[in-house]
mmCIF file of C-alpha atoms and ligand atoms in Angstrom:
data_model
loop_
_atom_site.group_PDB
_atom_site.id
_atom_site.type_symbol
_atom_site.label_atom_id
_atom_site.label_comp_id
_atom_site.label_asym_id
_atom_site.label_seq_id
_atom_site.Cartn_x
_atom_site.Cartn_y
_atom_site.Cartn_z
ATOM 1 C CA MET B 1 -51.885 146.718 -171.194
ATOM 2 C CA THR B 2 -53.093 144.899 -167.986
ATOM 3 C CA LEU B 3 -56.693 143.995 -167.040
ATOM 4 C CA VAL B 4 -57.766 144.066 -163.290
ATOM 5 C CA PRO B 5 -61.171 143.756 -161.582
ATOM 6 C CA LEU B 6 -61.613 146.325 -158.949
ATOM 7 C CA PRO B 7 -64.290 145.092 -156.472
ATOM 8 C CA ALA B 8 -66.939 147.553 -155.565
ATOM 9 C CA PHE B 9 -70.190 147.323 -153.532
ATOM 10 C CA ALA B 10 -70.959 143.787 -152.261
ATOM 11 C CA ASP B 11 -70.396 142.048 -155.721
ATOM 12 C CA ASN B 12 -69.696 144.463 -158.543
ATOM 13 C CA TYR B 13 -66.518 144.696 -160.464
ATOM 14 C CA ILE B 14 -65.220 147.934 -162.068
ATOM 15 C CA TRP B 15 -63.013 146.770 -164.675
ATOM 16 C CA MET B 16 -59.583 148.598 -165.245
ATOM 17 C CA LEU B 17 -57.212 148.394 -168.260
ATOM 18 C CA GLN B 18 -53.981 150.096 -167.717
ATOM 19 C CA ASP B 19 -50.710 150.548 -169.531
ATOM 20 C CA GLY B 20 -48.545 151.706 -166.608
ATOM 21 C CA ARG B 21 -49.406 155.313 -167.103
ATOM 22 C CA HIS B 22 -52.922 155.567 -168.224
ATOM 23 C CA ALA B 23 -56.264 153.676 -167.463
ATOM 24 C CA ILE B 24 -59.622 152.955 -168.656
ATOM 25 C CA VAL B 25 -62.457 151.844 -166.315
ATOM 26 C CA VAL B 26 -65.638 150.256 -167.199
ATOM 27 C CA ASP B 27 -68.704 150.925 -165.094
ATOM 28 C CA PRO B 28 -67.517 152.755 -162.139
ATOM 29 C CA GLY B 29 -70.443 152.307 -159.724
ATOM 30 C CA GLU B 30 -68.400 154.154 -157.209
ATOM 31 C CA ALA B 31 -65.437 156.295 -157.490
ATOM 32 C CA GLY B 32 -63.552 155.355 -154.385
ATOM 33 C CA PRO B 33 -62.033 152.077 -155.772
ATOM 34 C CA VAL B 34 -60.927 153.791 -158.853
ATOM 35 C CA PHE B 35 -59.148 156.805 -157.115
ATOM 36 C CA ASP B 36 -57.466 154.057 -154.948
ATOM 37 C CA ALA B 37 -56.283 152.196 -157.951
ATOM 38 C CA LEU B 38 -55.288 155.275 -159.848
ATOM 39 C CA SER B 39 -53.058 156.659 -157.013
ATOM 40 C CA ARG B 40 -51.669 153.153 -156.146
ATOM 41 C CA GLY B 41 -50.400 152.665 -159.663
ATOM 42 C CA ASN B 42 -49.770 156.488 -160.277
ATOM 43 C CA LEU B 43 -52.140 156.280 -163.301
ATOM 44 C CA GLN B 44 -54.047 158.951 -165.192
ATOM 45 C CA LEU B 45 -57.617 158.092 -165.967
ATOM 46 C CA ALA B 46 -58.096 158.446 -169.673
ATOM 47 C CA ALA B 47 -61.599 157.168 -170.279
ATOM 48 C CA ILE B 48 -64.759 155.732 -168.745
ATOM 49 C CA LEU B 49 -66.818 153.287 -170.557
ATOM 50 C CA VAL B 50 -70.418 152.688 -169.344
ATOM 51 C CA THR B 51 -72.637 149.634 -170.539
ATOM 52 C CA HIS B 52 -76.129 150.678 -169.092
ATOM 53 C CA HIS B 53 -77.663 153.337 -166.801
ATOM 54 C CA HIS B 54 -77.942 151.426 -163.443
ATOM 55 C CA ALA B 55 -76.550 153.220 -160.481
ATOM 56 C CA ASP B 56 -74.181 150.466 -159.496
ATOM 57 C CA HIS B 57 -72.553 151.090 -162.905
ATOM 58 C CA THR B 58 -72.602 154.822 -163.099
ATOM 59 C CA GLY B 59 -72.406 156.134 -159.637
ATOM 60 C CA GLY B 60 -68.829 157.125 -159.781
ATOM 61 C CA VAL B 61 -68.829 158.570 -163.377
ATOM 62 C CA ALA B 62 -69.494 162.293 -162.304
ATOM 63 C CA ALA B 63 -66.741 162.338 -159.414
ATOM 64 C CA LEU B 64 -64.106 160.527 -161.834
ATOM 65 C CA HIS B 65 -65.079 162.773 -164.845
ATOM 66 C CA GLU B 66 -64.772 165.911 -162.667
ATOM 67 C CA ALA B 67 -61.509 165.069 -160.960
ATOM 68 C CA THR B 68 -59.593 163.671 -164.085
ATOM 69 C CA GLY B 69 -61.352 165.059 -167.234
ATOM 70 C CA ALA B 70 -61.641 161.483 -168.447
ATOM 71 C CA LYS B 71 -63.668 161.149 -171.537
ATOM 72 C CA VAL B 72 -66.935 159.334 -171.054
ATOM 73 C CA PHE B 73 -68.566 156.731 -173.613
ATOM 74 C CA GLY B 74 -71.929 155.364 -172.897
ATOM 75 C CA PRO B 75 -75.152 153.993 -174.412
ATOM 76 C CA ALA B 76 -76.872 156.377 -176.980
ATOM 77 C CA ARG B 77 -80.368 155.170 -175.900
ATOM 78 C CA GLU B 78 -79.846 155.733 -172.095
ATOM 79 C CA ARG B 79 -79.384 158.448 -169.527
ATOM 80 C CA ILE B 80 -76.119 158.464 -167.652
ATOM 81 C CA PRO B 81 -74.187 161.303 -165.889
ATOM 82 C CA GLU B 82 -73.305 163.608 -168.670
ATOM 83 C CA PRO B 83 -71.242 164.897 -170.860
ATOM 84 C CA PHE B 84 -70.636 161.429 -172.568
ATOM 85 C CA THR B 85 -70.159 160.179 -176.056
ATOM 86 C CA PRO B 86 -73.309 158.334 -177.068
ATOM 87 C CA LEU B 87 -72.513 154.954 -178.785
ATOM 88 C CA ALA B 88 -74.694 152.346 -180.488
ATOM 89 C CA ALA B 89 -74.064 149.256 -182.747
ATOM 90 C CA GLY B 90 -71.472 149.969 -185.463
ATOM 91 C CA ASP B 91 -69.869 152.861 -183.405
ATOM 92 C CA HIS B 92 -66.358 152.525 -181.977
ATOM 93 C CA ALA B 93 -64.660 154.058 -178.838
ATOM 94 C CA GLU B 94 -60.911 154.738 -179.532
ATOM 95 C CA VAL B 95 -58.845 155.236 -176.488
ATOM 96 C CA LEU B 96 -55.154 154.556 -175.745
ATOM 97 C CA GLY B 97 -54.639 152.993 -179.090
ATOM 98 C CA LEU B 98 -57.353 150.499 -178.546
ATOM 99 C CA ARG B 99 -60.369 150.256 -180.664
ATOM 100 C CA PHE B 100 -63.463 149.053 -178.983
ATOM 101 C CA GLU B 101 -66.460 147.829 -181.010
ATOM 102 C CA VAL B 102 -69.983 148.669 -179.689
ATOM 103 C CA ILE B 103 -72.583 145.904 -179.778
ATOM 104 C CA ASP B 104 -76.312 146.596 -178.797
ATOM 105 C CA ILE B 105 -77.521 144.106 -176.249
ATOM 106 C CA PRO B 106 -80.989 145.043 -175.022
ATOM 107 C CA GLY B 107 -82.893 142.959 -172.391
ATOM 108 C CA HIS B 108 -81.445 143.810 -168.991
ATOM 109 C CA THR B 109 -82.093 147.420 -169.788
ATOM 110 C CA ALA B 110 -83.573 148.823 -173.175
ATOM 111 C CA GLY B 111 -80.281 150.457 -174.336
ATOM 112 C CA HIS B 112 -77.623 148.201 -172.877
ATOM 113 C CA ILE B 113 -74.378 148.201 -174.758
ATOM 114 C CA ALA B 114 -71.201 145.971 -174.768
ATOM 115 C CA PHE B 115 -67.832 146.807 -175.576
ATOM 116 C CA PHE B 116 -65.570 144.299 -177.491
ATOM 117 C CA LEU B 117 -62.001 144.633 -178.234
ATOM 118 C CA PRO B 118 -61.069 142.326 -181.076
ATOM 119 C CA GLY B 119 -57.805 140.631 -180.954
ATOM 120 C CA ASP B 120 -56.568 141.788 -184.344
ATOM 121 C CA GLU B 121 -53.656 143.713 -185.601
ATOM 122 C CA ARG B 122 -55.204 147.109 -184.929
ATOM 123 C CA ASN B 123 -55.293 146.201 -181.275
ATOM 124 C CA THR B 124 -52.352 143.948 -180.497
ATOM 125 C CA ALA B 125 -49.786 146.533 -180.513
ATOM 126 C CA ALA B 126 -51.463 148.377 -177.594
ATOM 127 C CA ALA B 127 -53.381 145.590 -176.042
ATOM 128 C CA GLY B 128 -50.790 142.750 -175.970
ATOM 129 C CA ASP B 129 -52.264 139.381 -175.216
ATOM 130 C CA ILE B 130 -55.386 140.626 -173.334
ATOM 131 C CA ALA B 131 -57.733 140.631 -176.356
ATOM 132 C CA PRO B 132 -60.118 139.560 -177.593
ATOM 133 C CA LEU B 133 -62.072 141.081 -174.636
ATOM 134 C CA LEU B 134 -65.591 141.722 -173.937
ATOM 135 C CA PHE B 135 -67.171 144.167 -171.332
ATOM 136 C CA CYS B 136 -70.942 143.097 -171.115
ATOM 137 C CA GLY B 137 -72.097 144.728 -167.972
ATOM 138 C CA ASP B 138 -75.116 142.867 -166.608
ATOM 139 C CA THR B 139 -76.164 141.006 -169.778
ATOM 140 C CA LEU B 140 -73.887 138.013 -169.768
ATOM 141 C CA PHE B 141 -72.711 136.674 -166.570
ATOM 142 C CA SER B 142 -70.448 133.677 -165.941
ATOM 143 C CA GLY B 143 -72.991 130.703 -166.036
ATOM 144 C CA GLY B 144 -75.911 133.188 -166.188
ATOM 145 C CA CYS B 145 -77.475 136.320 -167.557
ATOM 146 C CA GLY B 146 -78.960 139.537 -166.376
ATOM 147 C CA ARG B 147 -82.646 139.861 -165.116
ATOM 148 C CA LEU B 148 -85.051 141.341 -167.597
ATOM 149 C CA PHE B 149 -85.852 144.631 -166.234
ATOM 150 C CA GLU B 150 -86.600 146.574 -169.398
ATOM 151 C CA GLY B 151 -86.461 144.169 -172.385
ATOM 152 C CA THR B 152 -88.181 141.201 -173.706
ATOM 153 C CA PRO B 153 -86.875 137.524 -173.463
ATOM 154 C CA ALA B 154 -86.570 137.533 -177.245
ATOM 155 C CA GLN B 155 -84.488 140.620 -177.056
ATOM 156 C CA MET B 156 -82.332 139.110 -174.480
ATOM 157 C CA LEU B 157 -81.976 135.798 -176.322
ATOM 158 C CA ALA B 158 -80.959 137.826 -179.438
ATOM 159 C CA SER B 159 -78.432 139.672 -177.375
ATOM 160 C CA LEU B 160 -76.837 136.598 -175.964
ATOM 161 C CA ASP B 161 -76.761 135.155 -179.325
ATOM 162 C CA LYS B 162 -74.600 138.074 -180.541
ATOM 163 C CA LEU B 163 -72.213 137.699 -177.529
ATOM 164 C CA ALA B 164 -72.023 133.867 -177.967
ATOM 165 C CA ALA B 165 -70.827 134.358 -181.767
ATOM 166 C CA LEU B 166 -67.835 136.201 -180.695
ATOM 167 C CA PRO B 167 -64.441 134.199 -180.825
ATOM 168 C CA GLY B 168 -64.288 131.483 -178.340
ATOM 169 C CA THR B 169 -61.013 132.983 -176.857
ATOM 170 C CA THR B 170 -62.941 136.063 -175.905
ATOM 171 C CA ARG B 171 -62.328 136.980 -172.258
ATOM 172 C CA VAL B 172 -65.740 137.863 -170.655
ATOM 173 C CA CYS B 173 -65.593 140.794 -168.153
ATOM 174 C CA CYS B 174 -68.966 140.876 -166.389
ATOM 175 C CA GLY B 175 -70.376 143.434 -163.988
ATOM 176 C CA HIS B 176 -70.942 141.034 -160.959
ATOM 177 C CA GLU B 177 -69.329 138.066 -159.153
ATOM 178 C CA TYR B 178 -72.631 135.981 -159.420
ATOM 179 C CA THR B 179 -70.775 132.830 -160.726
ATOM 180 C CA LEU B 180 -71.273 130.298 -158.016
ATOM 181 C CA ALA B 181 -74.992 131.075 -157.510
ATOM 182 C CA ASN B 182 -75.358 130.806 -161.293
ATOM 183 C CA LEU B 183 -73.605 127.533 -161.378
ATOM 184 C CA LYS B 184 -75.809 126.111 -158.707
ATOM 185 C CA PHE B 185 -78.803 126.933 -160.976
ATOM 186 C CA ALA B 186 -76.945 125.567 -164.135
ATOM 187 C CA ARG B 187 -76.467 122.255 -162.271
ATOM 188 C CA ALA B 188 -80.192 121.968 -161.603
ATOM 189 C CA VAL B 189 -80.960 122.601 -165.167
ATOM 190 C CA GLU B 190 -78.067 120.121 -166.423
ATOM 191 C CA PRO B 191 -77.050 117.786 -163.692
ATOM 192 C CA GLY B 192 -75.224 115.467 -166.311
ATOM 193 C CA ASN B 193 -73.139 118.218 -167.720
ATOM 194 C CA ALA B 194 -69.432 117.102 -166.975
ATOM 195 C CA ASP B 195 -67.919 120.302 -168.049
ATOM 196 C CA LEU B 196 -70.272 122.136 -165.715
ATOM 197 C CA THR B 197 -69.134 119.967 -162.823
ATOM 198 C CA HIS B 198 -65.568 120.637 -163.553
ATOM 199 C CA TYR B 199 -66.118 124.419 -164.055
ATOM 200 C CA THR B 200 -67.832 124.610 -160.828
ATOM 201 C CA ALA B 201 -64.871 122.863 -158.979
ATOM 202 C CA HIS B 202 -62.577 125.454 -160.781
ATOM 203 C CA CYS B 203 -64.533 128.424 -159.698
ATOM 204 C CA GLU B 204 -65.152 127.112 -156.025
ATOM 205 C CA ALA B 205 -61.415 126.765 -155.642
ATOM 206 C CA LEU B 206 -60.889 130.408 -156.798
ATOM 207 C CA ARG B 207 -63.566 131.726 -154.509
ATOM 208 C CA ALA B 208 -62.275 129.811 -151.674
ATOM 209 C CA ARG B 209 -58.910 131.825 -151.980
ATOM 210 C CA GLY B 210 -60.768 135.076 -152.552
ATOM 211 C CA ALA B 211 -59.916 135.309 -156.146
ATOM 212 C CA PRO B 212 -62.544 136.516 -158.897
ATOM 213 C CA THR B 213 -64.115 133.979 -161.092
ATOM 214 C CA LEU B 214 -63.762 136.537 -163.784
ATOM 215 C CA PRO B 215 -62.865 137.054 -166.653
ATOM 216 C CA SER B 216 -64.261 133.757 -167.884
ATOM 217 C CA GLN B 217 -63.714 132.485 -171.485
ATOM 218 C CA LEU B 218 -66.592 132.619 -173.942
ATOM 219 C CA ALA B 219 -65.687 128.991 -175.150
ATOM 220 C CA ALA B 220 -66.275 127.778 -171.482
ATOM 221 C CA GLU B 221 -69.548 129.718 -171.123
ATOM 222 C CA ARG B 222 -71.009 127.985 -174.316
ATOM 223 C CA LYS B 223 -70.321 124.727 -172.475
ATOM 224 C CA ILE B 224 -71.855 125.487 -169.120
ATOM 225 C CA ASN B 225 -74.059 128.684 -169.306
ATOM 226 C CA PRO B 226 -77.729 127.502 -169.642
ATOM 227 C CA PHE B 227 -78.653 130.918 -170.883
ATOM 228 C CA LEU B 228 -76.328 130.247 -174.011
ATOM 229 C CA ARG B 229 -77.670 126.742 -174.381
ATOM 230 C CA SER B 230 -81.431 127.094 -174.196
ATOM 231 C CA ARG B 231 -81.722 125.164 -177.650
ATOM 232 C CA GLU B 232 -79.393 122.329 -176.628
ATOM 233 C CA ALA B 233 -81.386 119.055 -176.194
ATOM 234 C CA THR B 234 -80.482 118.725 -172.265
ATOM 235 C CA VAL B 235 -81.471 122.247 -171.393
ATOM 236 C CA LEU B 236 -84.534 122.274 -173.655
ATOM 237 C CA ARG B 237 -85.896 119.100 -172.263
ATOM 238 C CA ALA B 238 -85.427 120.404 -168.601
ATOM 239 C CA VAL B 239 -86.974 123.756 -169.133
ATOM 240 C CA LEU B 240 -90.002 122.145 -171.040
ATOM 241 C CA ALA B 241 -90.536 119.550 -168.142
ATOM 242 C CA HIS B 242 -89.956 122.005 -165.342
ATOM 243 C CA ALA B 243 -92.456 124.514 -166.867
ATOM 244 C CA GLY B 244 -94.989 122.069 -168.286
ATOM 245 C CA LEU B 245 -94.549 123.256 -171.787
ATOM 246 C CA SER B 246 -95.094 121.441 -174.967
ATOM 247 C CA SER B 247 -92.370 120.541 -177.312
ATOM 248 C CA GLN B 248 -93.827 123.102 -179.889
ATOM 249 C CA THR B 249 -92.861 125.975 -177.529
ATOM 250 C CA ALA B 250 -91.119 128.895 -179.441
ATOM 251 C CA GLU B 251 -87.494 129.408 -178.403
ATOM 252 C CA ALA B 252 -88.141 132.904 -177.011
ATOM 253 C CA ASP B 253 -90.740 131.363 -174.783
ATOM 254 C CA VAL B 254 -88.435 128.460 -173.591
ATOM 255 C CA PHE B 255 -85.800 131.166 -172.876
ATOM 256 C CA ALA B 256 -88.482 133.056 -170.902
ATOM 257 C CA ALA B 257 -89.358 129.979 -169.046
ATOM 258 C CA LEU B 258 -85.563 129.318 -168.339
ATOM 259 C CA ARG B 259 -85.220 132.851 -166.836
ATOM 260 C CA GLN B 260 -88.209 132.585 -164.813
ATOM 261 C CA TRP B 261 -86.830 129.245 -163.474
ATOM 262 C CA LYS B 262 -83.773 131.094 -162.400
ATOM 263 C CA ASN B 263 -85.919 133.950 -160.828
ATOM 264 C CA ASP B 264 -87.655 131.413 -158.542
ATOM 265 C CA PHE B 265 -84.760 129.287 -157.840
ATOM 266 C CA ARG B 266 -83.355 129.110 -154.310
HETATM 267 ZN ZN1 ZN T 301 -77.846 146.497 -164.271
HETATM 268 ZN ZN1 ZN T 302 -75.337 145.616 -161.784
#
């Protein structure tokens, strides 16, 4: 099984898993790049996984489903182009011998879900060495997190906590190439974080030759992503100072202030 990000729009990635004959795509905001990849690889589309309802993640679903008959799996609590199999926490999506676990991660949207492919015996036969693998849409980005359009800061913090608790070897497949802008903000929050300095140089080199910075590794995100580090002393101190908050501030309010700081950051 191989994993490829298909660029779409200005900065979206449609993730494709394929085994040489069949493919799975995640969040096809447009159908064109998927049709191209299918015909290039002579692949049949087996399934479409959708993390949340935004058009840049669902715009290609109807056309792909109509043309290929691929099964569509999506968030139970959101409306996406139908028909689809509605999934929520505790459910599984089984396709091409892979068993994806569904995690509820509200915050960016109210019903946002993630698909996690554990690197256990059940999957290794079909997945090879690509698992553990996480498709997290617009919730966790490399160096950042999604905007809070429908959920509360407390929900987003709890969602990111769930993702951060996955194995450190998890490869994180995000919905957008926002990494360099995120890292610029991360450096403003934690100028003394040496891991962040190294990671930035690594990502800048990738972008300089037109390569994606994704998937990233969860273990690296824990070291450099301020939104996974809002309880770390360095991040906490920076947020409290920036927002003029007291040291008694509740952690969801610290997280909210961090997210607001990013919203205002240029
Ligand atoms: Zn979105
Ligand atoms: Zn998006």
